[in-house]
Amino acid sequence: MSHPLAATSQTTQVQEFVLDNGLKVLLLEDHKSPAVTFQVWYRVGSRNEKDGKSGLSHFLEHMLFKGTPKLKPEEYSRIIAKNGGRSNAFTTSDVTVYFATMSRDKIGIEIELEADRMVNALLGETYFEPEKKVIQEERRLRTEDNPVSALGEITGAVAYMVHPYRRPVIGWMDDIQNLTRQDLVDYYKLYYAPNNAFIVMTGDFSTQEMLPKIKAAFGNLPRGAEPPKVRAEEPPQQGERRVTLKKEAELPFVLMYYHTPNLKSPDSYALDVLSVVLAGGRSSRLYHDLVYQKRLARSVDADYNGLAIDPSVFSVTAQLMPGKEPAEIEREMDRLLEQVKTELISERELQKAKNQIESAFIYAQDSIFGQAMKIGYYEAVGGWRLMDGYLDGIRKVSREDIQRVAKAYLDRDRRTVGILLPGKENT
Amino acid sequence: MKNFFMALFNMLSICTLVVPATASTKPQRSVLDNGIILLTSEQRALPMVSIELLIDAGSRHDLPNQEGLANLTARLLTYGTRQRTALQISDTLDFVGARLSAACGEDLASVSMTVLKKDLGTGLELLAEVLTAANFPQEEIDRQKQSIIASIRAREESPGDIAQRRFAEALYPQSPYGRPVEGNEASVKALEQKTLKAFYDRYYRPNRTIVSIVGDISHQEIARALNEALHSWQKGDPATAPVAPSKIGSSETIRVHKDLTQANIVLGHNGVGRENPDYYAIQVMNYILGGGGFSSRTLDSIRNERGLAYSVYSYFGAEKGHGTFELVMQTKNETALEAIRIANAEIRRMREELVTEEELKDAKDYLIGSFPLRLDTNRKVANFWAQVEYFQLGLDYPDRYDDFIQKVSRADVRRVAQKYLNPEHLITVIVANQKKIGDQ
């Protein structure tokens, strides 16, 4: 087939600069809409946390909005908003990211504010306890009262025994309760420094104009000590693990986590294509069979998470139709997963999956924020240049590759199955 | 900090820089032979096309005992046409990586498509089939009914959804606006093929349809292609204005018991229609009360000062001829009543005191300054122009918007708070573990 889309891959237009203090700056000019996204990525997330201190990265993220010597608490958000910007932050297992999207003329404000809170956050005592309560409310909202999300948390905790991916990003409720302000101060000193961060900026700006602004704001911040490396390795799983969650809910949910390598493995392309063959669109295998034909599931998904610093999981999920049993759908899911191991998929199916990935790749470029996110994740995991080879890697995937990775990774002995069993409260 | 004031000082030059970029997205508008209103905005940067259709075929047209009819009709659009089976449709779409979906609201049904430029022909062909030749096979009807009934069950898992639904029921009793768009299990089960076909035949008509297209194509090209693809689509009854349901009832508290750690709370009442001249003053007022993301009064008093909630916000949702005001938050069961008291106090304060000069200025600066961010993707631009057309705001709306906001005064803010916030008539919905809440 021809590849008329290759020319539209914009990844090669990323420009990289490294300041003397170790701060990496990744810039992608894109002038199709009148806005700029500026993001600071810290190479710290729940992956870096210790037992008993889960939720520390995320707690710190909240406290970075509580002011510096130059800036009152919550003033950051107010300044960005009154300059027409939208700002927020998020924490994952691997990274903590702060960002604002604004017009080109205002983005300089964001640059200075981010430089300020990279090293000057006060983490004020007065705001510590109220913010702890806010975070506990966030946990109730996201996890405690959300059955599917609670299932994901507990299944992750069983799929990993050694690696910190076993802990939820937001932290266990008790750990959040027991965190101290000193924990935050120590953590901030350890991980927030220019050499443990990088900047991603995309949108309607000129590099000539912005690079000097970034250098002026961040260039004089002192390099920090090298933060400790995370060395935990998850030992190979030997035998299936199963976990059930009984909780007030309406429909059962089945979640399977299969251990897989991340995108640094050459198998990652085939795993991506496999996830689309299984659940990309209504004509995909799982959807067509389980949702459409057999009406066992209300929804299904297959997702390969290669954008993780350490080996991650391939997940296969199904929310059941009313009156259906988890055991029944599990059998059917297994049957479909076995099928891709025993029989080659058709040429057309392979091409369809590749076309879906290529078009999604183009659609994603519609959003400057989305582009910045992609650059950031790649950089955090293995370097942004890995993006360049992505479509080529996808195009090279063969039917035999799909079968091979399915055999290698969709192995029942290396999976964890989580099942949500709806129940009513015990009174 | 000095730099910030300097940046503010630059405000004027910023406006002149931003406007041309926004104006470049100004669409071309035409009315096609069969009455379709077409808006297009040419964006050549990416080889893709985004299409958004709004059709006057929402659930407000559902007849009593046929709740869910409009929604089921919209769901079935992509599940069988005279030319293709459901599987042929999805396989064709998936093979070119195109996305086509249909959804239904109270006033409007919508159909969205995203497709690569090189596959636009295939995309338009499918789109035309869906709009003119959907054939509602019985097997697909049964399948979608089951799926909708499962959704109706599944939404009981989401306490926020339950609170929203109970709020709408209380605000609009005996009205399509008070019922879920999906209908209820009994009404969905009872829907028949001939009813669906009749609904489709009556409401899916070109002169009830707005098409907004953004992407790698010119107005002339797409107009020609649409005229060709949709030439068989005949005009029907013209679109009608929604009949505004209005109710100013007495204050009411609705409690729903679930085994939850958090109370999901909605406070609210009637709002205003999009055409109300006070709409912009209301947006400024609401920004200060609870619309302002990380900077609003309720966020300060409920989240920042007391740590009672992670999320708290308010909004005036404005549709044609009607609207709602809602304040939404979640807090642990034990602090539900405290959070409700504070929210009520903030609503009353909006009515009693003038906002400060600084609050007013911050609100205006955000609403004006962030306007271009509403147009920063092709999909957003397509949706935006479809809405502008539907609400008849005029293609010069982006040019006039700043002025609408700029002229709002502190007195206006208080006036609209007094007129459109009614603490005496609030409906309060609390979905929570009621045993842990107490009575006060």
PDB file of C-alpha atoms in Angstrom, chain A residues 4-5 8 10 30 32-36 58 62 65-66 68 70-71 74-75 77-89 101-106 109-110 112-113 116 127 129-131 133-142 144-148 204 247-252 280-284 287-288 291-295 298 319-324 347-349 351-353 355-356 358-360 362-368 420 422 424-427, chain B residues 1 3-5 7-8 10-11 13-14 17-18 21-22 43 45-50 75 78-80 86-87 89-100 114-116 118 139-140 142-144 146-147 149-159 257-264 287 292 294-296 299-300 302-311 330-332 335 358 361-363 365-380 433 435:
ATOM      1  CA  PRO A   4       0.354   9.297   1.560  1.00  0.00           C
ATOM      2  CA  LEU A   5       0.140  10.282   5.207  1.00  0.00           C
ATOM      3  CA  THR A   8       2.037  14.767   7.871  1.00  0.00           C
ATOM      4  CA  GLN A  10       4.981  16.324  12.659  1.00  0.00           C
ATOM      5  CA  ASP A  30       2.022  24.728  15.197  1.00  0.00           C
ATOM      6  CA  LYS A  32      -3.152  26.448  13.003  1.00  0.00           C
ATOM      7  CA  SER A  33      -4.918  27.777  16.088  1.00  0.00           C
ATOM      8  CA  PRO A  34      -4.280  30.903  18.139  1.00  0.00           C
ATOM      9  CA  ALA A  35      -3.118  29.276  21.363  1.00  0.00           C
ATOM     10  CA  VAL A  36      -0.053  27.911  23.088  1.00  0.00           C
ATOM     11  CA  HIS A  58      -0.257  13.770  43.974  1.00  0.00           C
ATOM     12  CA  HIS A  62      -2.070  19.983  44.946  1.00  0.00           C
ATOM     13  CA  PHE A  65      -1.031  25.748  43.996  1.00  0.00           C
ATOM     14  CA  LYS A  66      -0.632  27.069  47.550  1.00  0.00           C
ATOM     15  CA  THR A  68       5.431  30.965  46.876  1.00  0.00           C
ATOM     16  CA  LYS A  70       5.932  36.036  45.620  1.00  0.00           C
ATOM     17  CA  LEU A  71       2.527  34.509  45.138  1.00  0.00           C
ATOM     18  CA  GLU A  74      -4.483  29.999  44.690  1.00  0.00           C
ATOM     19  CA  GLU A  75      -3.110  33.162  43.084  1.00  0.00           C
ATOM     20  CA  SER A  77      -4.872  29.865  39.011  1.00  0.00           C
ATOM     21  CA  ARG A  78      -6.375  33.321  39.301  1.00  0.00           C
ATOM     22  CA  ILE A  79      -3.594  34.990  37.327  1.00  0.00           C
ATOM     23  CA  ILE A  80      -3.758  32.417  34.535  1.00  0.00           C
ATOM     24  CA  ALA A  81      -7.558  32.717  34.361  1.00  0.00           C
ATOM     25  CA  LYS A  82      -7.653  36.487  34.268  1.00  0.00           C
ATOM     26  CA  ASN A  83      -5.196  36.339  31.417  1.00  0.00           C
ATOM     27  CA  GLY A  84      -7.579  34.174  29.469  1.00  0.00           C
ATOM     28  CA  GLY A  85      -5.779  30.912  30.168  1.00  0.00           C
ATOM     29  CA  ARG A  86      -6.818  27.485  31.315  1.00  0.00           C
ATOM     30  CA  SER A  87      -4.530  25.728  33.721  1.00  0.00           C
ATOM     31  CA  ASN A  88      -4.367  22.546  35.724  1.00  0.00           C
ATOM     32  CA  ALA A  89      -2.031  19.727  36.723  1.00  0.00           C
ATOM     33  CA  THR A 101      -3.052  26.965  27.563  1.00  0.00           C
ATOM     34  CA  MET A 102      -3.165  30.656  26.635  1.00  0.00           C
ATOM     35  CA  SER A 103      -2.644  33.091  23.817  1.00  0.00           C
ATOM     36  CA  ARG A 104       0.930  33.577  22.655  1.00  0.00           C
ATOM     37  CA  ASP A 105       1.067  37.042  24.156  1.00  0.00           C
ATOM     38  CA  LYS A 106       0.194  35.814  27.621  1.00  0.00           C
ATOM     39  CA  ILE A 109       3.177  34.759  32.439  1.00  0.00           C
ATOM     40  CA  GLU A 110       2.791  31.013  32.726  1.00  0.00           C
ATOM     41  CA  GLU A 112       7.489  32.752  34.921  1.00  0.00           C
ATOM     42  CA  LEU A 113       4.988  31.251  37.323  1.00  0.00           C
ATOM     43  CA  ASP A 116       8.861  30.271  40.381  1.00  0.00           C
ATOM     44  CA  TYR A 127      -3.114  24.906  53.903  1.00  0.00           C
ATOM     45  CA  GLU A 129      -4.814  19.985  56.574  1.00  0.00           C
ATOM     46  CA  PRO A 130      -7.640  21.505  54.471  1.00  0.00           C
ATOM     47  CA  GLU A 131      -5.938  20.234  51.298  1.00  0.00           C
ATOM     48  CA  LYS A 133      -9.400  16.773  53.221  1.00  0.00           C
ATOM     49  CA  VAL A 134      -9.835  17.914  49.622  1.00  0.00           C
ATOM     50  CA  ILE A 135      -7.690  15.012  48.438  1.00  0.00           C
ATOM     51  CA  GLN A 136      -9.652  12.553  50.542  1.00  0.00           C
ATOM     52  CA  GLU A 137     -12.817  13.898  48.919  1.00  0.00           C
ATOM     53  CA  GLU A 138     -11.149  13.429  45.549  1.00  0.00           C
ATOM     54  CA  ARG A 139     -10.426   9.805  46.451  1.00  0.00           C
ATOM     55  CA  ARG A 140     -14.038   9.233  47.521  1.00  0.00           C
ATOM     56  CA  LEU A 141     -15.258  10.748  44.251  1.00  0.00           C
ATOM     57  CA  ARG A 142     -12.857   8.907  41.964  1.00  0.00           C
ATOM     58  CA  GLU A 144     -14.525   4.755  46.753  1.00  0.00           C
ATOM     59  CA  ASP A 145     -17.886   5.510  45.159  1.00  0.00           C
ATOM     60  CA  ASN A 146     -16.951   4.412  41.640  1.00  0.00           C
ATOM     61  CA  PRO A 147     -17.167   0.606  41.438  1.00  0.00           C
ATOM     62  CA  VAL A 148     -15.284   0.139  38.155  1.00  0.00           C
ATOM     63  CA  ASP A 204       1.210  29.279  17.926  1.00  0.00           C
ATOM     64  CA  LYS A 247     -19.663  -3.485  46.077  1.00  0.00           C
ATOM     65  CA  GLU A 248     -22.939  -1.685  45.525  1.00  0.00           C
ATOM     66  CA  ALA A 249     -23.168  -1.601  41.732  1.00  0.00           C
ATOM     67  CA  GLU A 250     -25.565  -2.558  38.960  1.00  0.00           C
ATOM     68  CA  LEU A 251     -23.608  -4.551  36.398  1.00  0.00           C
ATOM     69  CA  PRO A 252     -20.730  -6.998  36.836  1.00  0.00           C
ATOM     70  CA  GLY A 280     -11.059  -0.886  17.806  1.00  0.00           C
ATOM     71  CA  GLY A 281     -14.481   0.046  16.521  1.00  0.00           C
ATOM     72  CA  ARG A 282     -17.758  -1.836  16.205  1.00  0.00           C
ATOM     73  CA  SER A 283     -16.366  -4.304  13.674  1.00  0.00           C
ATOM     74  CA  SER A 284     -13.526  -5.402  15.985  1.00  0.00           C
ATOM     75  CA  TYR A 287     -17.052  -5.842  20.155  1.00  0.00           C
ATOM     76  CA  HIS A 288     -18.635  -7.669  17.283  1.00  0.00           C
ATOM     77  CA  VAL A 291     -21.508  -6.813  22.359  1.00  0.00           C
ATOM     78  CA  TYR A 292     -23.151  -7.187  18.973  1.00  0.00           C
ATOM     79  CA  GLN A 293     -23.659 -10.905  18.323  1.00  0.00           C
ATOM     80  CA  LYS A 294     -23.925 -12.543  21.711  1.00  0.00           C
ATOM     81  CA  ARG A 295     -25.113  -9.502  23.677  1.00  0.00           C
ATOM     82  CA  ARG A 298     -22.615  -3.722  27.302  1.00  0.00           C
ATOM     83  CA  GLN A 319     -19.049  -4.581  31.409  1.00  0.00           C
ATOM     84  CA  LEU A 320     -21.776  -7.196  31.392  1.00  0.00           C
ATOM     85  CA  MET A 321     -25.331  -6.935  30.189  1.00  0.00           C
ATOM     86  CA  PRO A 322     -27.957  -7.303  32.931  1.00  0.00           C
ATOM     87  CA  GLY A 323     -28.520 -10.918  33.949  1.00  0.00           C
ATOM     88  CA  LYS A 324     -25.254 -12.232  32.477  1.00  0.00           C
ATOM     89  CA  GLU A 347      -4.899  -9.441   5.699  1.00  0.00           C
ATOM     90  CA  ARG A 348      -7.885  -7.149   5.575  1.00  0.00           C
ATOM     91  CA  GLU A 349      -8.263  -7.148   9.338  1.00  0.00           C
ATOM     92  CA  GLN A 351      -4.931  -3.422   7.185  1.00  0.00           C
ATOM     93  CA  LYS A 352      -8.097  -2.148   8.860  1.00  0.00           C
ATOM     94  CA  ALA A 353      -6.365  -1.927  12.239  1.00  0.00           C
ATOM     95  CA  ASN A 355      -5.663   2.339   8.931  1.00  0.00           C
ATOM     96  CA  GLN A 356      -7.437   3.077  12.207  1.00  0.00           C
ATOM     97  CA  GLU A 358      -2.917   5.989  11.122  1.00  0.00           C
ATOM     98  CA  SER A 359      -6.089   8.053  10.962  1.00  0.00           C
ATOM     99  CA  ALA A 360      -6.172   8.405  14.759  1.00  0.00           C
ATOM    100  CA  ILE A 362      -3.679  12.412  12.140  1.00  0.00           C
ATOM    101  CA  TYR A 363      -6.810  13.295  14.132  1.00  0.00           C
ATOM    102  CA  ALA A 364      -4.718  13.645  17.282  1.00  0.00           C
ATOM    103  CA  GLN A 365      -2.761  16.451  15.650  1.00  0.00           C
ATOM    104  CA  ASP A 366      -5.911  18.570  15.688  1.00  0.00           C
ATOM    105  CA  SER A 367      -5.196  19.434  19.322  1.00  0.00           C
ATOM    106  CA  ILE A 368      -2.046  21.245  20.413  1.00  0.00           C
ATOM    107  CA  LEU A 420     -16.792  -6.764  40.182  1.00  0.00           C
ATOM    108  CA  PRO A 422     -22.565  -6.085  42.388  1.00  0.00           C
ATOM    109  CA  LYS A 424     -26.357  -4.287  47.944  1.00  0.00           C
ATOM    110  CA  GLU A 425     -25.212  -2.903  51.250  1.00  0.00           C
ATOM    111  CA  ASN A 426     -25.262  -5.098  54.344  1.00  0.00           C
ATOM    112  CA  THR A 427     -27.660  -3.647  56.808  1.00  0.00           C
TER     113      THR A 427
ATOM    114  CA  MET B   1       4.737  40.764  40.734  1.00  0.00           C
ATOM    115  CA  ASN B   3       5.631  41.197  35.222  1.00  0.00           C
ATOM    116  CA  PHE B   4       1.996  40.409  35.610  1.00  0.00           C
ATOM    117  CA  PHE B   5       0.965  44.018  35.627  1.00  0.00           C
ATOM    118  CA  ALA B   7       1.372  41.736  30.904  1.00  0.00           C
ATOM    119  CA  LEU B   8      -2.041  43.126  31.762  1.00  0.00           C
ATOM    120  CA  ASN B  10      -0.393  44.699  27.070  1.00  0.00           C
ATOM    121  CA  MET B  11      -4.019  43.694  26.888  1.00  0.00           C
ATOM    122  CA  SER B  13      -2.313  44.673  21.668  1.00  0.00           C
ATOM    123  CA  ILE B  14      -3.314  41.137  22.531  1.00  0.00           C
ATOM    124  CA  LEU B  17      -3.550  39.915  17.649  1.00  0.00           C
ATOM    125  CA  VAL B  18      -6.070  37.336  18.691  1.00  0.00           C
ATOM    126  CA  ALA B  21      -6.788  34.379  14.134  1.00  0.00           C
ATOM    127  CA  THR B  22     -10.345  33.891  15.333  1.00  0.00           C
ATOM    128  CA  GLN B  43      -8.667  24.536   7.572  1.00  0.00           C
ATOM    129  CA  ALA B  45      -3.331  22.246   7.992  1.00  0.00           C
ATOM    130  CA  LEU B  46      -4.372  18.613   8.351  1.00  0.00           C
ATOM    131  CA  PRO B  47      -5.755  16.204   5.723  1.00  0.00           C
ATOM    132  CA  MET B  48      -8.982  15.635   7.630  1.00  0.00           C
ATOM    133  CA  VAL B  49     -12.584  16.840   7.734  1.00  0.00           C
ATOM    134  CA  SER B  50     -14.819  17.228  10.816  1.00  0.00           C
ATOM    135  CA  ARG B  75     -28.996   5.199  18.078  1.00  0.00           C
ATOM    136  CA  THR B  78     -25.915   3.710  11.992  1.00  0.00           C
ATOM    137  CA  TYR B  79     -27.396   0.216  12.408  1.00  0.00           C
ATOM    138  CA  GLY B  80     -28.728  -0.512   8.983  1.00  0.00           C
ATOM    139  CA  ALA B  86     -25.019  -2.606  10.537  1.00  0.00           C
ATOM    140  CA  LEU B  87     -21.877  -4.666  10.163  1.00  0.00           C
ATOM    141  CA  ILE B  89     -21.539   0.177   7.971  1.00  0.00           C
ATOM    142  CA  SER B  90     -19.144  -0.329  10.869  1.00  0.00           C
ATOM    143  CA  ASP B  91     -16.691  -2.306   8.779  1.00  0.00           C
ATOM    144  CA  THR B  92     -16.629   0.389   6.088  1.00  0.00           C
ATOM    145  CA  LEU B  93     -16.046   3.090   8.694  1.00  0.00           C
ATOM    146  CA  ASP B  94     -13.426   1.131  10.592  1.00  0.00           C
ATOM    147  CA  PHE B  95     -11.535   0.237   7.419  1.00  0.00           C
ATOM    148  CA  VAL B  96     -10.862   3.904   6.666  1.00  0.00           C
ATOM    149  CA  GLY B  97     -10.534   4.847  10.323  1.00  0.00           C
ATOM    150  CA  ALA B  98     -13.517   7.183  10.119  1.00  0.00           C
ATOM    151  CA  ARG B  99     -15.621   8.006  13.148  1.00  0.00           C
ATOM    152  CA  LEU B 100     -19.365   8.369  12.874  1.00  0.00           C
ATOM    153  CA  THR B 114     -14.427  12.712  11.469  1.00  0.00           C
ATOM    154  CA  VAL B 115     -12.778  11.381   8.344  1.00  0.00           C
ATOM    155  CA  LEU B 116      -9.535  11.713   6.429  1.00  0.00           C
ATOM    156  CA  LYS B 118      -8.879  11.073   1.077  1.00  0.00           C
ATOM    157  CA  GLU B 139     -33.160  -7.373  14.901  1.00  0.00           C
ATOM    158  CA  GLU B 140     -31.209  -4.147  15.397  1.00  0.00           C
ATOM    159  CA  ASP B 142     -34.166  -5.440  19.684  1.00  0.00           C
ATOM    160  CA  ARG B 143     -30.424  -5.248  20.125  1.00  0.00           C
ATOM    161  CA  GLN B 144     -30.374  -1.513  20.771  1.00  0.00           C
ATOM    162  CA  GLN B 146     -31.362  -4.236  25.236  1.00  0.00           C
ATOM    163  CA  SER B 147     -28.325  -2.023  25.133  1.00  0.00           C
ATOM    164  CA  ILE B 149     -31.926  -0.852  29.061  1.00  0.00           C
ATOM    165  CA  ALA B 150     -28.444  -1.861  30.202  1.00  0.00           C
ATOM    166  CA  SER B 151     -27.427   1.821  30.103  1.00  0.00           C
ATOM    167  CA  ILE B 152     -30.455   2.712  32.167  1.00  0.00           C
ATOM    168  CA  ARG B 153     -29.286   0.182  34.773  1.00  0.00           C
ATOM    169  CA  ALA B 154     -25.651   1.246  34.534  1.00  0.00           C
ATOM    170  CA  ARG B 155     -26.392   4.883  35.228  1.00  0.00           C
ATOM    171  CA  GLU B 156     -27.630   3.846  38.674  1.00  0.00           C
ATOM    172  CA  GLU B 157     -23.959   3.188  39.411  1.00  0.00           C
ATOM    173  CA  SER B 158     -23.174   6.853  39.023  1.00  0.00           C
ATOM    174  CA  PRO B 159     -24.445   8.909  41.954  1.00  0.00           C
ATOM    175  CA  HIS B 257     -30.250   6.660  49.783  1.00  0.00           C
ATOM    176  CA  LYS B 258     -27.240   4.765  48.422  1.00  0.00           C
ATOM    177  CA  ASP B 259     -24.373   3.045  50.180  1.00  0.00           C
ATOM    178  CA  LEU B 260     -21.864   5.792  49.384  1.00  0.00           C
ATOM    179  CA  THR B 261     -19.027   7.535  51.188  1.00  0.00           C
ATOM    180  CA  GLN B 262     -19.894  10.854  49.590  1.00  0.00           C
ATOM    181  CA  ALA B 263     -23.036  12.893  49.218  1.00  0.00           C
ATOM    182  CA  ASN B 264     -23.634  13.965  45.611  1.00  0.00           C
ATOM    183  CA  TYR B 287     -18.272  32.934  36.918  1.00  0.00           C
ATOM    184  CA  GLY B 292     -14.722  30.150  37.465  1.00  0.00           C
ATOM    185  CA  PHE B 294     -10.185  27.422  40.237  1.00  0.00           C
ATOM    186  CA  SER B 295     -11.294  30.915  41.098  1.00  0.00           C
ATOM    187  CA  SER B 296     -14.846  31.283  42.313  1.00  0.00           C
ATOM    188  CA  LEU B 299     -14.678  27.026  45.359  1.00  0.00           C
ATOM    189  CA  ASP B 300     -12.940  29.311  47.836  1.00  0.00           C
ATOM    190  CA  ILE B 302     -16.196  25.156  50.209  1.00  0.00           C
ATOM    191  CA  ARG B 303     -12.940  23.707  48.869  1.00  0.00           C
ATOM    192  CA  ASN B 304     -10.060  26.008  49.657  1.00  0.00           C
ATOM    193  CA  GLU B 305     -11.057  27.293  53.087  1.00  0.00           C
ATOM    194  CA  ARG B 306     -12.797  24.266  54.534  1.00  0.00           C
ATOM    195  CA  GLY B 307     -11.609  21.301  52.498  1.00  0.00           C
ATOM    196  CA  LEU B 308     -15.178  20.063  52.123  1.00  0.00           C
ATOM    197  CA  ALA B 309     -15.124  19.106  48.479  1.00  0.00           C
ATOM    198  CA  TYR B 310     -12.812  18.310  45.594  1.00  0.00           C
ATOM    199  CA  SER B 311     -15.232  19.524  42.968  1.00  0.00           C
ATOM    200  CA  GLN B 330     -19.669  16.182  46.342  1.00  0.00           C
ATOM    201  CA  THR B 331     -18.650  15.997  49.983  1.00  0.00           C
ATOM    202  CA  LYS B 332     -18.457  13.190  52.509  1.00  0.00           C
ATOM    203  CA  THR B 335     -20.518  17.308  55.888  1.00  0.00           C
ATOM    204  CA  GLU B 358     -11.531  43.089  41.055  1.00  0.00           C
ATOM    205  CA  LYS B 361     -12.612  42.541  36.121  1.00  0.00           C
ATOM    206  CA  ASP B 362     -11.175  39.042  36.634  1.00  0.00           C
ATOM    207  CA  ALA B 363     -14.389  37.471  35.385  1.00  0.00           C
ATOM    208  CA  ASP B 365     -10.866  39.170  31.522  1.00  0.00           C
ATOM    209  CA  TYR B 366     -11.247  35.415  31.668  1.00  0.00           C
ATOM    210  CA  LEU B 367     -14.435  35.245  29.633  1.00  0.00           C
ATOM    211  CA  ILE B 368     -13.006  37.495  26.925  1.00  0.00           C
ATOM    212  CA  GLY B 369      -9.420  36.287  27.029  1.00  0.00           C
ATOM    213  CA  SER B 370     -10.249  32.576  26.927  1.00  0.00           C
ATOM    214  CA  PHE B 371     -12.678  32.905  24.033  1.00  0.00           C
ATOM    215  CA  PRO B 372     -10.130  31.796  21.388  1.00  0.00           C
ATOM    216  CA  LEU B 373      -9.546  28.571  23.354  1.00  0.00           C
ATOM    217  CA  ARG B 374     -13.093  27.584  22.442  1.00  0.00           C
ATOM    218  CA  LEU B 375     -11.900  27.402  18.864  1.00  0.00           C
ATOM    219  CA  ASP B 376      -8.575  25.654  19.181  1.00  0.00           C
ATOM    220  CA  THR B 377      -9.440  22.403  17.398  1.00  0.00           C
ATOM    221  CA  ASN B 378     -11.355  21.702  14.188  1.00  0.00           C
ATOM    222  CA  ARG B 379     -13.913  19.688  16.124  1.00  0.00           C
ATOM    223  CA  LYS B 380     -14.520  22.593  18.509  1.00  0.00           C
ATOM    224  CA  ASN B 433     -25.817   7.419  52.689  1.00  0.00           C
ATOM    225  CA  LYS B 435     -27.992   7.421  57.737  1.00  0.00           C
TER     226      LYS B 435
END
